[in-house]
Amino acid sequence: MKLPKKSNILIIAPHPDDEIIGLGGAIKKFSDYGHEVVVLLVSGHLPPLYSEDVFVEHKKQALAAHKIVGVKESIFLEIPATFVRDETVADLNGKIYNVLKDVGPNIVFLPFPDRHIDHQVIFESSMVAIRPIYDGKKIDIAASYEVLSETHWN
């Protein structure tokens, strides 16, 4: 895929590690070629299902991985994992859209809506956020990426 000389790339990830598992090599290549990559991590292992310490450790690991592959900025919405669907549609769409508006990407990568409910809900909200009106008009390429996970049954 030939990219414009300097692209702003937004990667929307349901959880810390999805962006690295799904696009780690591509992120490194994009950043090595001078493209700016921003990662939006929508949810994480937070209370009530996990202790705050688990989230803090996962965030630390994500930031270390992002540094290795050349991510310019990491944004954490801090919605508890598996509770994403409890956000109102308008609130979740708005949170993702506000990041899109602030970043101003011309390329966006969305999670493929596999069996994990967070991936499905975040994919749907991301599709609303990137629709070709308002700031979505600036997007030249929108693509989905796969994250192999425990939710695959095959």
PDB file of C-alpha atoms in Angstrom:
ATOM      1  CA  MET A   1       0.000   0.000   0.000  1.00  0.00           C
ATOM      2  CA  LYS A   2       1.499   3.311  -1.080  1.00  0.00           C
ATOM      3  CA  LEU A   3       0.840   6.016   1.477  1.00  0.00           C
ATOM      4  CA  PRO A   4       0.907   9.779   1.002  1.00  0.00           C
ATOM      5  CA  LYS A   5       4.308  11.313   1.770  1.00  0.00           C
ATOM      6  CA  LYS A   6       3.441  11.972   5.399  1.00  0.00           C
ATOM      7  CA  SER A   7       0.301  10.431   6.825  1.00  0.00           C
ATOM      8  CA  ASN A   8      -1.442  10.834  10.149  1.00  0.00           C
ATOM      9  CA  ILE A   9      -2.528   7.353  11.166  1.00  0.00           C
ATOM     10  CA  LEU A  10      -5.036   6.566  13.919  1.00  0.00           C
ATOM     11  CA  ILE A  11      -5.279   3.023  15.211  1.00  0.00           C
ATOM     12  CA  ILE A  12      -8.360   2.284  17.282  1.00  0.00           C
ATOM     13  CA  ALA A  13      -7.754  -0.658  19.618  1.00  0.00           C
ATOM     14  CA  PRO A  14     -10.244  -2.254  21.969  1.00  0.00           C
ATOM     15  CA  HIS A  15      -7.626  -3.286  24.569  1.00  0.00           C
ATOM     16  CA  PRO A  16      -3.911  -2.763  25.225  1.00  0.00           C
ATOM     17  CA  ASP A  17      -2.075  -5.335  23.063  1.00  0.00           C
ATOM     18  CA  ASP A  18      -4.668  -5.572  20.270  1.00  0.00           C
ATOM     19  CA  GLU A  19      -2.836  -2.884  18.286  1.00  0.00           C
ATOM     20  CA  ILE A  20       0.530  -4.644  18.701  1.00  0.00           C
ATOM     21  CA  ILE A  21      -0.794  -8.144  17.937  1.00  0.00           C
ATOM     22  CA  GLY A  22      -2.748  -6.880  14.938  1.00  0.00           C
ATOM     23  CA  LEU A  23      -0.484  -4.158  13.528  1.00  0.00           C
ATOM     24  CA  GLY A  24       2.827  -4.082  15.438  1.00  0.00           C
ATOM     25  CA  GLY A  25       5.008  -4.667  12.382  1.00  0.00           C
ATOM     26  CA  ALA A  26       3.011  -2.214  10.288  1.00  0.00           C
ATOM     27  CA  ILE A  27       3.202   0.448  13.006  1.00  0.00           C
ATOM     28  CA  LYS A  28       6.988   0.093  13.109  1.00  0.00           C
ATOM     29  CA  LYS A  29       7.211   0.363   9.338  1.00  0.00           C
ATOM     30  CA  PHE A  30       4.882   3.383   9.217  1.00  0.00           C
ATOM     31  CA  SER A  31       6.850   5.224  11.895  1.00  0.00           C
ATOM     32  CA  ASP A  32      10.202   4.323  10.291  1.00  0.00           C
ATOM     33  CA  TYR A  33       8.961   5.955   7.068  1.00  0.00           C
ATOM     34  CA  GLY A  34       8.023   9.161   8.879  1.00  0.00           C
ATOM     35  CA  HIS A  35       4.290   8.688   9.276  1.00  0.00           C
ATOM     36  CA  GLU A  36       2.775   9.781  12.594  1.00  0.00           C
ATOM     37  CA  VAL A  37       0.923   6.997  14.407  1.00  0.00           C
ATOM     38  CA  VAL A  38      -1.516   7.610  17.248  1.00  0.00           C
ATOM     39  CA  VAL A  39      -3.079   4.699  19.124  1.00  0.00           C
ATOM     40  CA  LEU A  40      -6.450   4.991  20.832  1.00  0.00           C
ATOM     41  CA  LEU A  41      -6.973   2.288  23.466  1.00  0.00           C
ATOM     42  CA  VAL A  42     -10.664   2.289  24.279  1.00  0.00           C
ATOM     43  CA  SER A  43     -10.845  -0.124  27.207  1.00  0.00           C
ATOM     44  CA  GLY A  44      -8.617  -1.951  29.629  1.00  0.00           C
ATOM     45  CA  HIS A  45      -8.510  -4.387  32.506  1.00  0.00           C
ATOM     46  CA  LEU A  46     -10.029  -2.124  35.144  1.00  0.00           C
ATOM     47  CA  PRO A  47     -12.323  -2.550  38.140  1.00  0.00           C
ATOM     48  CA  PRO A  48     -14.778  -4.064  38.790  1.00  0.00           C
ATOM     49  CA  LEU A  49     -13.424  -7.242  37.140  1.00  0.00           C
ATOM     50  CA  TYR A  50      -9.725  -6.459  37.614  1.00  0.00           C
ATOM     51  CA  SER A  51      -7.725  -4.538  40.164  1.00  0.00           C
ATOM     52  CA  GLU A  52      -6.408  -1.087  39.293  1.00  0.00           C
ATOM     53  CA  ASP A  53      -2.875  -2.551  39.536  1.00  0.00           C
ATOM     54  CA  VAL A  54      -3.565  -4.809  36.546  1.00  0.00           C
ATOM     55  CA  PHE A  55      -4.541  -1.813  34.422  1.00  0.00           C
ATOM     56  CA  VAL A  56      -1.512   0.186  35.564  1.00  0.00           C
ATOM     57  CA  GLU A  57       0.798  -2.696  34.587  1.00  0.00           C
ATOM     58  CA  HIS A  58      -0.893  -3.199  31.193  1.00  0.00           C
ATOM     59  CA  LYS A  59      -0.709   0.533  30.478  1.00  0.00           C
ATOM     60  CA  LYS A  60       2.996   0.534  31.343  1.00  0.00           C
ATOM     61  CA  GLN A  61       3.577  -2.431  29.017  1.00  0.00           C
ATOM     62  CA  ALA A  62       1.565  -0.798  26.221  1.00  0.00           C
ATOM     63  CA  LEU A  63       3.547   2.433  26.477  1.00  0.00           C
ATOM     64  CA  ALA A  64       6.823   0.487  26.376  1.00  0.00           C
ATOM     65  CA  ALA A  65       5.674  -1.424  23.270  1.00  0.00           C
ATOM     66  CA  HIS A  66       4.487   1.817  21.654  1.00  0.00           C
ATOM     67  CA  LYS A  67       7.899   3.361  22.205  1.00  0.00           C
ATOM     68  CA  ILE A  68       9.589   0.395  20.492  1.00  0.00           C
ATOM     69  CA  VAL A  69       7.396   0.600  17.376  1.00  0.00           C
ATOM     70  CA  GLY A  70       7.420   4.411  17.199  1.00  0.00           C
ATOM     71  CA  VAL A  71       3.922   5.435  18.265  1.00  0.00           C
ATOM     72  CA  LYS A  72       3.728   9.235  18.538  1.00  0.00           C
ATOM     73  CA  GLU A  73       0.889   9.343  21.068  1.00  0.00           C
ATOM     74  CA  SER A  74      -1.062   6.812  23.131  1.00  0.00           C
ATOM     75  CA  ILE A  75      -4.578   7.725  24.255  1.00  0.00           C
ATOM     76  CA  PHE A  76      -6.403   5.686  26.909  1.00  0.00           C
ATOM     77  CA  LEU A  77     -10.172   6.113  27.357  1.00  0.00           C
ATOM     78  CA  GLU A  78     -10.111   3.774  30.389  1.00  0.00           C
ATOM     79  CA  ILE A  79     -13.488   2.090  29.920  1.00  0.00           C
ATOM     80  CA  PRO A  80     -13.525  -1.221  31.833  1.00  0.00           C
ATOM     81  CA  ALA A  81     -13.100  -4.278  29.558  1.00  0.00           C
ATOM     82  CA  THR A  82     -16.365  -6.088  28.799  1.00  0.00           C
ATOM     83  CA  PHE A  83     -18.286  -3.024  30.025  1.00  0.00           C
ATOM     84  CA  VAL A  84     -17.864  -1.127  26.757  1.00  0.00           C
ATOM     85  CA  ARG A  85     -21.373  -2.025  25.657  1.00  0.00           C
ATOM     86  CA  ASP A  86     -22.707  -0.441  28.851  1.00  0.00           C
ATOM     87  CA  GLU A  87     -21.637   2.985  27.565  1.00  0.00           C
ATOM     88  CA  THR A  88     -24.471   4.716  25.774  1.00  0.00           C
ATOM     89  CA  VAL A  89     -24.036   4.566  22.011  1.00  0.00           C
ATOM     90  CA  ALA A  90     -23.940   8.363  21.836  1.00  0.00           C
ATOM     91  CA  ASP A  91     -21.256   8.581  24.555  1.00  0.00           C
ATOM     92  CA  LEU A  92     -18.988   5.935  23.023  1.00  0.00           C
ATOM     93  CA  ASN A  93     -19.417   7.315  19.508  1.00  0.00           C
ATOM     94  CA  GLY A  94     -18.637  10.793  20.863  1.00  0.00           C
ATOM     95  CA  LYS A  95     -15.511   9.698  22.740  1.00  0.00           C
ATOM     96  CA  ILE A  96     -14.085   7.991  19.650  1.00  0.00           C
ATOM     97  CA  TYR A  97     -15.127  10.866  17.385  1.00  0.00           C
ATOM     98  CA  ASN A  98     -13.483  13.448  19.674  1.00  0.00           C
ATOM     99  CA  VAL A  99     -10.168  11.606  19.393  1.00  0.00           C
ATOM    100  CA  LEU A 100     -10.602  11.402  15.610  1.00  0.00           C
ATOM    101  CA  LYS A 101     -11.299  15.140  15.499  1.00  0.00           C
ATOM    102  CA  ASP A 102      -8.238  15.950  17.650  1.00  0.00           C
ATOM    103  CA  VAL A 103      -5.857  13.651  15.750  1.00  0.00           C
ATOM    104  CA  GLY A 104      -7.080  14.549  12.240  1.00  0.00           C
ATOM    105  CA  PRO A 105      -5.962  11.282  10.613  1.00  0.00           C
ATOM    106  CA  ASN A 106      -6.062  10.580   6.932  1.00  0.00           C
ATOM    107  CA  ILE A 107      -5.709   6.826   7.619  1.00  0.00           C
ATOM    108  CA  VAL A 108      -7.659   4.902  10.267  1.00  0.00           C
ATOM    109  CA  PHE A 109      -7.343   1.261  11.316  1.00  0.00           C
ATOM    110  CA  LEU A 110     -10.343  -0.313  13.070  1.00  0.00           C
ATOM    111  CA  PRO A 111     -10.554  -3.610  14.942  1.00  0.00           C
ATOM    112  CA  PHE A 112     -12.253  -6.411  13.024  1.00  0.00           C
ATOM    113  CA  PRO A 113     -15.550  -7.219  14.774  1.00  0.00           C
ATOM    114  CA  ASP A 114     -14.708 -10.774  15.883  1.00  0.00           C
ATOM    115  CA  ARG A 115     -16.532 -12.711  18.645  1.00  0.00           C
ATOM    116  CA  HIS A 116     -15.321 -10.420  21.456  1.00  0.00           C
ATOM    117  CA  ILE A 117     -18.149  -8.059  22.379  1.00  0.00           C
ATOM    118  CA  ASP A 118     -15.754  -5.141  22.986  1.00  0.00           C
ATOM    119  CA  HIS A 119     -14.331  -5.563  19.473  1.00  0.00           C
ATOM    120  CA  GLN A 120     -17.834  -5.578  17.979  1.00  0.00           C
ATOM    121  CA  VAL A 121     -19.075  -2.525  19.843  1.00  0.00           C
ATOM    122  CA  ILE A 122     -15.889  -0.523  19.224  1.00  0.00           C
ATOM    123  CA  PHE A 123     -15.927  -1.424  15.523  1.00  0.00           C
ATOM    124  CA  GLU A 124     -19.515  -0.166  15.221  1.00  0.00           C
ATOM    125  CA  SER A 125     -18.776   3.088  17.064  1.00  0.00           C
ATOM    126  CA  SER A 126     -15.626   3.599  15.018  1.00  0.00           C
ATOM    127  CA  MET A 127     -17.604   3.199  11.801  1.00  0.00           C
ATOM    128  CA  VAL A 128     -19.935   5.958  12.981  1.00  0.00           C
ATOM    129  CA  ALA A 129     -16.996   8.192  13.926  1.00  0.00           C
ATOM    130  CA  ILE A 130     -15.263   7.834  10.544  1.00  0.00           C
ATOM    131  CA  ARG A 131     -18.317   8.269   8.316  1.00  0.00           C
ATOM    132  CA  PRO A 132     -17.555  10.710   5.495  1.00  0.00           C
ATOM    133  CA  ILE A 133     -19.052  13.826   7.060  1.00  0.00           C
ATOM    134  CA  TYR A 134     -17.374  16.521   9.146  1.00  0.00           C
ATOM    135  CA  ASP A 135     -13.886  15.318  10.153  1.00  0.00           C
ATOM    136  CA  GLY A 136     -14.452  11.936   8.494  1.00  0.00           C
ATOM    137  CA  LYS A 137     -14.106  13.672   5.109  1.00  0.00           C
ATOM    138  CA  LYS A 138     -10.344  13.915   5.736  1.00  0.00           C
ATOM    139  CA  ILE A 139      -9.930  10.123   5.853  1.00  0.00           C
ATOM    140  CA  ASP A 140      -8.461   8.656   2.679  1.00  0.00           C
ATOM    141  CA  ILE A 141      -8.109   5.068   3.879  1.00  0.00           C
ATOM    142  CA  ALA A 142     -10.072   3.112   6.492  1.00  0.00           C
ATOM    143  CA  ALA A 143      -9.123  -0.508   7.032  1.00  0.00           C
ATOM    144  CA  SER A 144      -9.895  -3.216   9.536  1.00  0.00           C
ATOM    145  CA  TYR A 145      -7.212  -5.313  11.212  1.00  0.00           C
ATOM    146  CA  GLU A 146      -7.492  -8.764  12.727  1.00  0.00           C
ATOM    147  CA  VAL A 147      -6.515  -9.653  16.269  1.00  0.00           C
ATOM    148  CA  LEU A 148      -6.126 -13.363  16.879  1.00  0.00           C
ATOM    149  CA  SER A 149      -7.446 -13.961  20.357  1.00  0.00           C
ATOM    150  CA  GLU A 150      -9.030 -16.396  22.749  1.00  0.00           C
ATOM    151  CA  THR A 151     -12.404 -15.491  21.283  1.00  0.00           C
ATOM    152  CA  HIS A 152     -11.800 -17.344  18.012  1.00  0.00           C
ATOM    153  CA  TRP A 153     -13.479 -20.719  18.028  1.00  0.00           C
ATOM    154  CA  ASN A 154     -11.688 -22.330  15.082  1.00  0.00           C
TER     155      ASN A 154
END
